[in-house]
Tab-separated table of C-alpha atoms and ligand atoms in Angstrom:
chain	number	residue	atom	x	y	z
A	1	MET	CA	-18.606	-0.704	-25.362
A	2	GLU	CA	-15.019	-0.245	-24.291
A	3	ARG	CA	-13.866	-1.855	-21.064
A	4	LEU	CA	-11.006	-0.745	-18.854
A	5	LYS	CA	-8.545	-3.617	-18.511
A	6	ILE	CA	-7.137	-4.033	-15.007
A	7	ALA	CA	-4.107	-6.245	-14.346
A	8	VAL	CA	-3.941	-7.808	-10.882
A	9	GLN	CA	-1.629	-10.422	-9.393
A	10	LYS	CA	-2.884	-13.922	-10.092
A	11	SER	CA	-1.787	-15.537	-6.868
A	12	GLY	CA	0.402	-14.030	-4.212
A	13	ARG	CA	0.483	-11.425	-1.502
A	14	LEU	CA	-1.415	-8.805	-3.517
A	15	SER	CA	-4.175	-10.990	-4.964
A	16	GLU	CA	-6.730	-11.084	-2.171
A	17	ASN	CA	-6.541	-7.372	-1.343
A	18	SER	CA	-6.678	-6.391	-5.010
A	19	LYS	CA	-9.833	-8.433	-5.583
A	20	LYS	CA	-11.331	-7.209	-2.320
A	21	LEU	CA	-10.712	-3.592	-3.322
A	22	LEU	CA	-12.582	-4.031	-6.601
A	23	GLU	CA	-15.435	-5.802	-4.812
A	24	GLU	CA	-15.639	-3.017	-2.236
A	25	CYS	CA	-15.977	-0.632	-5.178
A	26	GLY	CA	-19.219	-2.460	-5.929
A	27	ILE	CA	-17.801	-4.279	-8.942
A	28	LYS	CA	-19.270	-7.747	-9.389
A	29	PHE	CA	-17.670	-10.394	-11.535
A	30	SER	CA	-19.533	-12.879	-13.639
A	31	ASN	CA	-19.293	-16.498	-12.594
A	32	GLY	CA	-17.544	-17.663	-15.722
A	33	ILE	CA	-14.123	-16.934	-14.265
A	34	SER	CA	-11.454	-18.308	-16.560
A	35	VAL	CA	-7.917	-18.567	-15.244
A	36	LEU	CA	-6.679	-15.591	-17.198
A	37	LYS	CA	-9.414	-12.995	-17.175
A	38	THR	CA	-12.863	-12.138	-15.955
A	39	THR	CA	-15.398	-9.495	-16.892
A	40	ALA	CA	-17.477	-7.425	-14.475
A	41	ASN	CA	-21.196	-7.542	-15.045
A	42	ASN	CA	-22.110	-4.171	-13.534
A	43	PHE	CA	-19.136	-1.941	-14.438
A	44	PRO	CA	-17.159	-1.675	-17.698
A	45	VAL	CA	-13.967	-3.387	-16.557
A	46	GLU	CA	-12.151	-6.596	-17.323
A	47	VAL	CA	-9.599	-8.108	-14.933
A	48	LEU	CA	-6.479	-9.890	-16.169
A	49	PHE	CA	-4.662	-12.185	-13.727
A	50	LEU	CA	-0.897	-12.032	-14.171
A	51	ARG	CA	2.416	-12.416	-12.364
A	52	ASP	CA	3.235	-9.144	-10.644
A	53	ASP	CA	6.605	-8.955	-12.445
A	54	ASP	CA	4.838	-8.778	-15.807
A	55	ILE	CA	2.298	-6.091	-14.918
A	56	PRO	CA	4.460	-2.982	-15.632
A	57	GLN	CA	5.347	-4.258	-19.097
A	58	TYR	CA	1.754	-5.180	-19.955
A	59	VAL	CA	0.546	-1.765	-18.837
A	60	GLU	CA	3.266	-0.018	-20.830
A	61	GLN	CA	2.268	-2.031	-23.911
A	62	GLN	CA	-1.427	-1.392	-23.234
A	63	VAL	CA	-2.279	-5.068	-22.936
A	64	ALA	CA	-3.792	-3.781	-19.682
A	65	ASP	CA	-4.793	-0.159	-19.079
A	66	ILE	CA	-4.060	-0.110	-15.361
A	67	GLY	CA	-2.438	-2.474	-12.873
A	68	ILE	CA	-2.261	-3.067	-9.144
A	69	LEU	CA	1.183	-3.966	-7.776
A	70	GLY	CA	3.906	-3.085	-5.283
A	71	GLU	CA	5.916	0.112	-5.760
A	72	ASN	CA	9.065	-2.009	-5.442
A	73	MET	CA	8.155	-3.812	-8.675
A	74	VAL	CA	7.130	-0.578	-10.429
A	75	TYR	CA	10.498	1.060	-9.743
A	76	GLU	CA	12.514	-2.076	-10.449
A	77	LYS	CA	10.915	-2.583	-13.850
A	78	ALA	CA	11.103	1.157	-14.674
A	79	LYS	CA	8.595	0.931	-17.507
A	80	ASP	CA	6.915	4.000	-18.972
A	81	VAL	CA	3.818	3.967	-16.759
A	82	GLU	CA	2.227	6.457	-14.401
A	83	VAL	CA	1.709	5.839	-10.654
A	84	LEU	CA	-1.815	7.082	-9.925
A	85	GLU	CA	-2.685	6.179	-6.375
A	86	LYS	CA	-1.261	4.521	-3.267
A	87	LEU	CA	-3.582	1.838	-1.972
A	88	GLY	CA	-2.467	1.386	1.624
A	89	PHE	CA	-1.928	-2.392	1.618
A	90	ALA	CA	1.038	-4.774	1.137
A	91	SER	CA	3.299	-2.344	2.975
A	92	CYS	CA	6.906	-3.460	3.116
A	93	ARG	CA	10.395	-2.110	2.589
A	94	LEU	CA	13.355	-2.995	0.441
A	95	SER	CA	16.339	-3.234	2.744
A	96	LEU	CA	19.970	-4.197	2.885
A	97	ALA	CA	20.857	-6.876	5.429
A	98	ILE	CA	24.110	-8.419	6.600
A	99	PRO	CA	25.084	-11.325	8.914
A	100	LYS	CA	24.014	-10.341	12.415
A	101	GLU	CA	27.449	-10.863	13.939
A	102	ASP	CA	29.094	-8.355	11.565
A	103	THR	CA	29.680	-4.756	12.595
A	104	TYR	CA	27.946	-2.331	10.246
A	105	THR	CA	29.965	0.687	9.285
A	106	GLY	CA	27.481	2.485	7.038
A	107	PRO	CA	26.953	2.036	3.275
A	108	ALA	CA	30.741	1.797	2.838
A	109	TYR	CA	30.447	-1.667	4.417
A	110	PHE	CA	29.320	-2.905	0.983
A	111	ARG	CA	32.319	-1.471	-0.898
A	112	ASN	CA	33.842	-4.229	-3.080
A	113	LYS	CA	31.496	-6.810	-1.576
A	114	LYS	CA	28.919	-8.990	-3.293
A	115	VAL	CA	25.242	-8.361	-2.570
A	116	ALA	CA	22.478	-10.764	-3.640
A	117	THR	CA	19.125	-9.337	-4.709
A	118	SER	CA	16.131	-9.641	-7.014
A	119	TYR	CA	16.173	-5.837	-7.316
A	120	PRO	CA	19.383	-5.092	-9.265
A	121	ARG	CA	18.156	-1.792	-10.698
A	122	ILE	CA	17.026	-0.190	-7.430
A	123	LEU	CA	20.106	-1.487	-5.613
A	124	GLY	CA	22.409	-0.332	-8.412
A	125	GLU	CA	20.944	3.163	-8.221
A	126	TYR	CA	21.344	3.162	-4.435
A	127	PHE	CA	25.036	2.245	-4.691
A	128	LEU	CA	25.540	4.852	-7.389
A	129	ARG	CA	23.923	7.559	-5.230
A	130	ASN	CA	26.163	6.592	-2.334
A	131	ASP	CA	29.243	6.276	-4.487
A	132	ILE	CA	29.804	2.625	-3.571
A	133	SER	CA	31.228	0.145	-6.022
A	134	ALA	CA	29.848	-3.260	-5.092
A	135	GLU	CA	29.011	-6.374	-7.050
A	136	ILE	CA	25.322	-7.099	-7.505
A	137	GLU	CA	24.429	-10.785	-7.787
A	138	GLU	CA	20.952	-11.094	-9.259
A	139	ILE	CA	18.953	-14.066	-7.997
A	140	SER	CA	15.251	-14.610	-8.377
A	141	GLY	CA	14.236	-16.201	-5.084
A	142	SER	CA	15.342	-17.252	-1.574
A	143	VAL	CA	17.718	-14.316	-1.481
A	144	GLU	CA	18.000	-14.564	2.301
A	145	ILE	CA	20.037	-17.779	2.156
A	146	ALA	CA	22.785	-16.230	-0.004
A	147	PRO	CA	25.136	-15.134	2.825
A	148	GLY	CA	24.731	-18.487	4.626
A	149	ILE	CA	25.840	-20.464	1.580
A	150	GLY	CA	28.693	-18.107	0.806
A	151	LEU	CA	27.155	-16.619	-2.322
A	152	ALA	CA	27.193	-13.028	-1.086
A	153	ALA	CA	28.268	-10.874	1.851
A	154	GLY	CA	24.852	-9.269	2.197
A	155	ILE	CA	21.424	-9.130	0.646
A	156	CYS	CA	18.906	-6.566	-0.524
A	157	ASP	CA	15.366	-7.899	-0.208
A	158	ILE	CA	11.789	-7.140	0.791
A	159	VAL	CA	11.220	-7.063	4.547
A	160	SER	CA	7.946	-6.845	6.345
A	161	SER	CA	7.959	-8.342	9.858
A	162	GLY	CA	11.703	-9.003	9.767
A	163	SER	CA	11.313	-12.646	10.845
A	164	THR	CA	12.800	-14.064	7.618
A	165	LEU	CA	16.004	-12.079	8.233
A	166	LEU	CA	16.070	-13.175	11.848
A	167	THR	CA	15.694	-16.888	11.098
A	168	ASN	CA	18.500	-16.617	8.559
A	169	GLY	CA	20.905	-14.946	10.966
A	170	LEU	CA	20.744	-11.556	9.235
A	171	LYS	CA	20.142	-8.006	10.429
A	172	GLU	CA	18.598	-5.109	8.543
A	173	VAL	CA	21.038	-2.219	8.143
A	174	GLU	CA	19.596	0.163	5.527
A	175	THR	CA	16.134	0.779	4.117
A	176	ILE	CA	16.393	1.642	0.450
A	177	LEU	CA	12.721	1.976	-0.447
A	178	LYS	CA	9.408	1.981	1.364
A	179	SER	CA	6.708	0.287	-0.648
A	180	GLN	CA	2.973	-0.376	-0.731
A	181	ALA	CA	0.494	-1.447	-3.369
A	182	VAL	CA	-0.257	1.225	-5.975
A	183	ILE	CA	-2.276	1.650	-9.145
A	184	ILE	CA	-0.284	2.283	-12.273
A	185	SER	CA	-1.736	3.315	-15.597
A	186	SER	CA	-0.775	3.427	-19.214
A	187	ARG	CA	0.061	6.857	-20.605
A	188	ASN	CA	-2.133	6.307	-23.648
A	189	MET	CA	-5.803	5.697	-23.079
A	190	SER	CA	-8.899	6.485	-25.096
A	191	ASP	CA	-11.235	9.151	-23.722
A	192	ASP	CA	-13.809	6.450	-22.975
A	193	LYS	CA	-11.314	4.503	-20.903
A	194	LYS	CA	-10.135	7.655	-19.118
A	195	GLU	CA	-13.720	8.304	-18.147
A	196	ILE	CA	-14.141	4.778	-16.731
A	197	LEU	CA	-10.851	5.202	-14.858
A	198	THR	CA	-12.053	8.469	-13.304
A	199	ARG	CA	-15.198	6.728	-12.074
A	200	LEU	CA	-13.192	3.794	-10.728
A	201	LEU	CA	-10.693	6.069	-8.931
A	202	PHE	CA	-13.570	7.959	-7.315
A	203	ARG	CA	-14.829	4.664	-5.867
A	204	ILE	CA	-11.358	3.485	-4.856
A	205	ARG	CA	-10.719	6.723	-2.956
A	206	ALA	CA	-14.063	6.383	-1.156
A	207	VAL	CA	-13.156	2.832	-0.092
A	208	LYS	CA	-9.639	3.850	0.897
A	209	ASN	CA	-10.826	6.820	2.958
A	210	ALA	CA	-13.361	4.583	4.674
A	211	ASN	CA	-10.702	1.995	5.522
A	212	GLU	CA	-8.350	4.658	6.830
A	213	ASN	CA	-10.927	6.314	9.088
A	214	LYS	CA	-13.366	5.409	11.848
A	215	TYR	CA	-16.569	7.061	12.916
A	216	ILE	CA	-16.456	8.065	16.566
A	217	LEU	CA	-19.259	9.014	18.972
A	218	LEU	CA	-18.735	10.116	22.554
A	219	ASN	CA	-20.375	11.888	25.430
A	220	ALA	CA	-18.753	14.851	27.126
A	221	PRO	CA	-19.554	17.639	29.540
A	222	GLU	CA	-20.100	20.958	27.701
A	223	SER	CA	-17.064	22.402	29.468
A	224	ALA	CA	-14.828	19.876	27.644
A	225	VAL	CA	-16.207	20.484	24.147
A	226	THR	CA	-13.626	23.048	23.010
A	227	GLU	CA	-10.751	20.799	24.020
A	228	ILE	CA	-12.371	17.727	22.432
A	229	CYS	CA	-12.991	19.590	19.158
A	230	ARG	CA	-9.297	20.409	19.098
A	231	ILE	CA	-8.437	16.710	19.442
A	232	LEU	CA	-11.073	15.601	16.886
A	233	PRO	CA	-11.074	17.924	13.889
A	234	GLY	CA	-13.441	15.683	11.875
A	235	MET	CA	-14.208	16.111	8.174
A	236	LYS	CA	-15.331	19.726	8.647
A	237	SER	CA	-15.857	19.949	12.393
A	238	PRO	CA	-17.513	17.539	14.838
A	239	THR	CA	-21.297	17.330	15.059
A	240	ILE	CA	-22.545	18.227	18.551
A	241	VAL	CA	-25.919	17.012	19.810
A	242	PRO	CA	-27.233	17.990	23.269
A	243	LEU	CA	-28.040	15.147	25.678
A	244	VAL	CA	-31.169	15.056	27.834
A	245	GLU	CA	-28.915	15.315	30.868
A	246	LYS	CA	-28.210	19.004	31.382
A	247	GLY	CA	-24.673	20.216	30.728
A	248	TRP	CA	-23.780	17.162	28.575
A	249	CYS	CA	-23.603	16.578	24.850
A	250	SER	CA	-22.750	13.905	22.325
A	251	LEU	CA	-20.003	14.512	19.764
A	252	HIS	CA	-19.751	12.725	16.404
A	253	SER	CA	-16.656	12.834	14.259
A	254	VAL	CA	-14.178	10.931	12.135
A	255	VAL	CA	-10.771	9.787	13.325
A	256	LYS	CA	-7.849	8.391	11.370
A	257	GLU	CA	-7.247	4.699	11.938
A	258	ASP	CA	-3.495	5.153	12.475
A	259	GLU	CA	-3.976	7.917	15.077
A	260	PHE	CA	-6.821	6.133	16.725
A	261	TRP	CA	-5.316	4.876	20.029
A	262	GLU	CA	-3.472	8.093	20.667
A	263	ARG	CA	-6.658	10.116	20.108
A	264	ILE	CA	-8.748	7.878	22.392
A	265	GLN	CA	-6.325	8.459	25.247
A	266	GLN	CA	-6.391	12.231	24.679
A	267	LEU	CA	-10.210	12.179	24.570
A	268	LYS	CA	-10.443	10.273	27.837
A	269	ASP	CA	-8.001	12.662	29.456
A	270	ALA	CA	-10.152	15.574	28.230
A	271	GLY	CA	-13.251	14.105	29.921
A	272	ALA	CA	-14.945	12.053	27.180
A	273	GLU	CA	-17.089	9.079	28.217
A	274	GLY	CA	-19.035	6.330	26.487
A	275	ILE	CA	-16.812	6.364	23.427
A	276	LEU	CA	-18.139	4.336	20.475
A	277	VAL	CA	-16.011	3.618	17.418
A	278	ILE	CA	-17.679	2.375	14.253
A	279	PRO	CA	-16.218	1.264	10.916
A	280	ILE	CA	-17.097	3.411	7.915
A	281	GLU	CA	-18.434	1.661	4.829
A	282	LYS	CA	-17.664	4.400	2.248
A	283	MET	CA	-16.372	7.937	2.691
A	284	ILE	CA	-16.655	10.646	0.037
A	285	LEU	CA	-14.807	13.856	0.816
B	1	LIG	O1	4.090	-15.085	-8.594
B	1	LIG	P1	4.328	-13.619	-8.585
B	1	LIG	O2	5.565	-13.194	-9.334
B	1	LIG	O3	3.090	-12.859	-9.010
B	1	LIG	O4	4.529	-13.220	-7.038
B	1	LIG	P2	5.851	-12.968	-6.168
B	1	LIG	O5	6.162	-14.225	-5.469
B	1	LIG	O6	6.911	-12.317	-6.980
B	1	LIG	O7	5.356	-11.840	-5.183
B	1	LIG	P3	4.686	-11.933	-3.728
B	1	LIG	O8	3.274	-12.389	-3.861
B	1	LIG	O9	5.569	-12.636	-2.761
B	1	LIG	O10	4.736	-10.385	-3.351
B	1	LIG	C1	4.035	-9.449	-4.088
B	1	LIG	C2	4.315	-8.064	-3.506
B	1	LIG	O11	3.893	-8.022	-2.146
B	1	LIG	C3	5.763	-7.641	-3.438
B	1	LIG	O12	6.252	-7.164	-4.677
B	1	LIG	C4	5.728	-6.544	-2.383
B	1	LIG	O13	5.318	-5.325	-2.959
B	1	LIG	C5	4.612	-7.007	-1.449
B	1	LIG	N1	5.084	-7.575	-0.166
B	1	LIG	C6	4.652	-7.181	1.062
B	1	LIG	C7	5.978	-8.566	0.019
B	1	LIG	C8	6.092	-8.775	1.396
B	1	LIG	N2	5.252	-7.900	2.026
B	1	LIG	C9	7.002	-9.789	1.898
B	1	LIG	N3	7.095	-9.961	3.118
B	1	LIG	N4	6.708	-9.310	-0.860
B	1	LIG	C10	7.523	-10.253	-0.386
B	1	LIG	N5	7.720	-10.529	0.935
B	1	LIG	C11	8.669	-11.638	1.253
B	1	LIG	C12	10.131	-11.213	1.139
B	1	LIG	O14	10.615	-11.407	-0.174
B	1	LIG	C13	10.834	-12.127	2.144
B	1	LIG	O15	11.097	-13.384	1.577
B	1	LIG	O16	8.503	-12.096	2.558
B	1	LIG	C14	9.774	-12.306	3.186
B	1	LIG	C15	9.987	-11.298	4.262
B	1	LIG	O17	8.882	-11.225	5.124
B	1	LIG	P4	9.087	-11.019	6.703
B	1	LIG	O18	7.700	-10.775	7.216
B	1	LIG	O19	9.669	-12.288	7.240
B	1	LIG	O20	9.979	-9.826	6.910
B	2	LIG	ZN1	6.780	-11.675	-8.763
């Protein structure tokens, strides 16, 4: 039987979440894990462990059928692959940064200056779009030290908390790309593999929806129900169950994780009490 080959990062920032995602999809891996690949024993997939930089090329060449990696790497490598799904982890941005004591004058600041980066293609396209001629110095690691050692005037690198820039005396001045982990796929796949991929994507979306939402239960006086339903749209609309106490009911719904705190405040203001928030295991829309 054919198996869908999935490329994931061997060791790095994407590894744990990539493996966790597949496990949350109910995929179990046999114990005989070799360093390079492992086979699932309850779903027709095989996982290849690779450096993230190599994943786009391997997917293009169909060594792997799909891959999990950061959008930054997908766009930098610019291989002929398709981006199928955003996964909601490893969020970061690719930004330009300059010494913190310098005054930033807009993208023109970089005109005729040298900028160090591991992302020459994305940066080159950015300068082209902004009609800036600057020199791009490609380096593969520790980009943030380049201005300090006099190698470049500024840098273009991945930023997440910003603390690396801070400790190196740099400030972020432009965001070129926002990135998160995505699934890419080869453009040529057998019908059998496409079918496995469809089943896998169904599971991934259920896991992703569950992670992005919370189940919420609350008590409210009947007079507040209309207002609360407006705040909590739910999957279709909230479920309302009457309480034994007259004039009160319990409302059940789903709330987005990233709107959660804002919604809770609105619910309290509308008269909700006894609010319970529960993680969702899987969510199929
Ligand atoms: O060995 P391999 O080539 O597989 O791994 P790698 O070392 O090239 O990649 P890795 O594991 O560092 O990152 C993999 C992917 O994670 C990246 O391509 C991004 O999509 C994503 N990601 C998310 C990050 C970060 N956050 C991140 N903070 N990648 C790198 N960083 C680095 C950044 O380069 C800088 O040095 O962390 C530093 C900045 O972090 P803050 O928090 O100080 O701003
Ligand atoms: Zn890498």
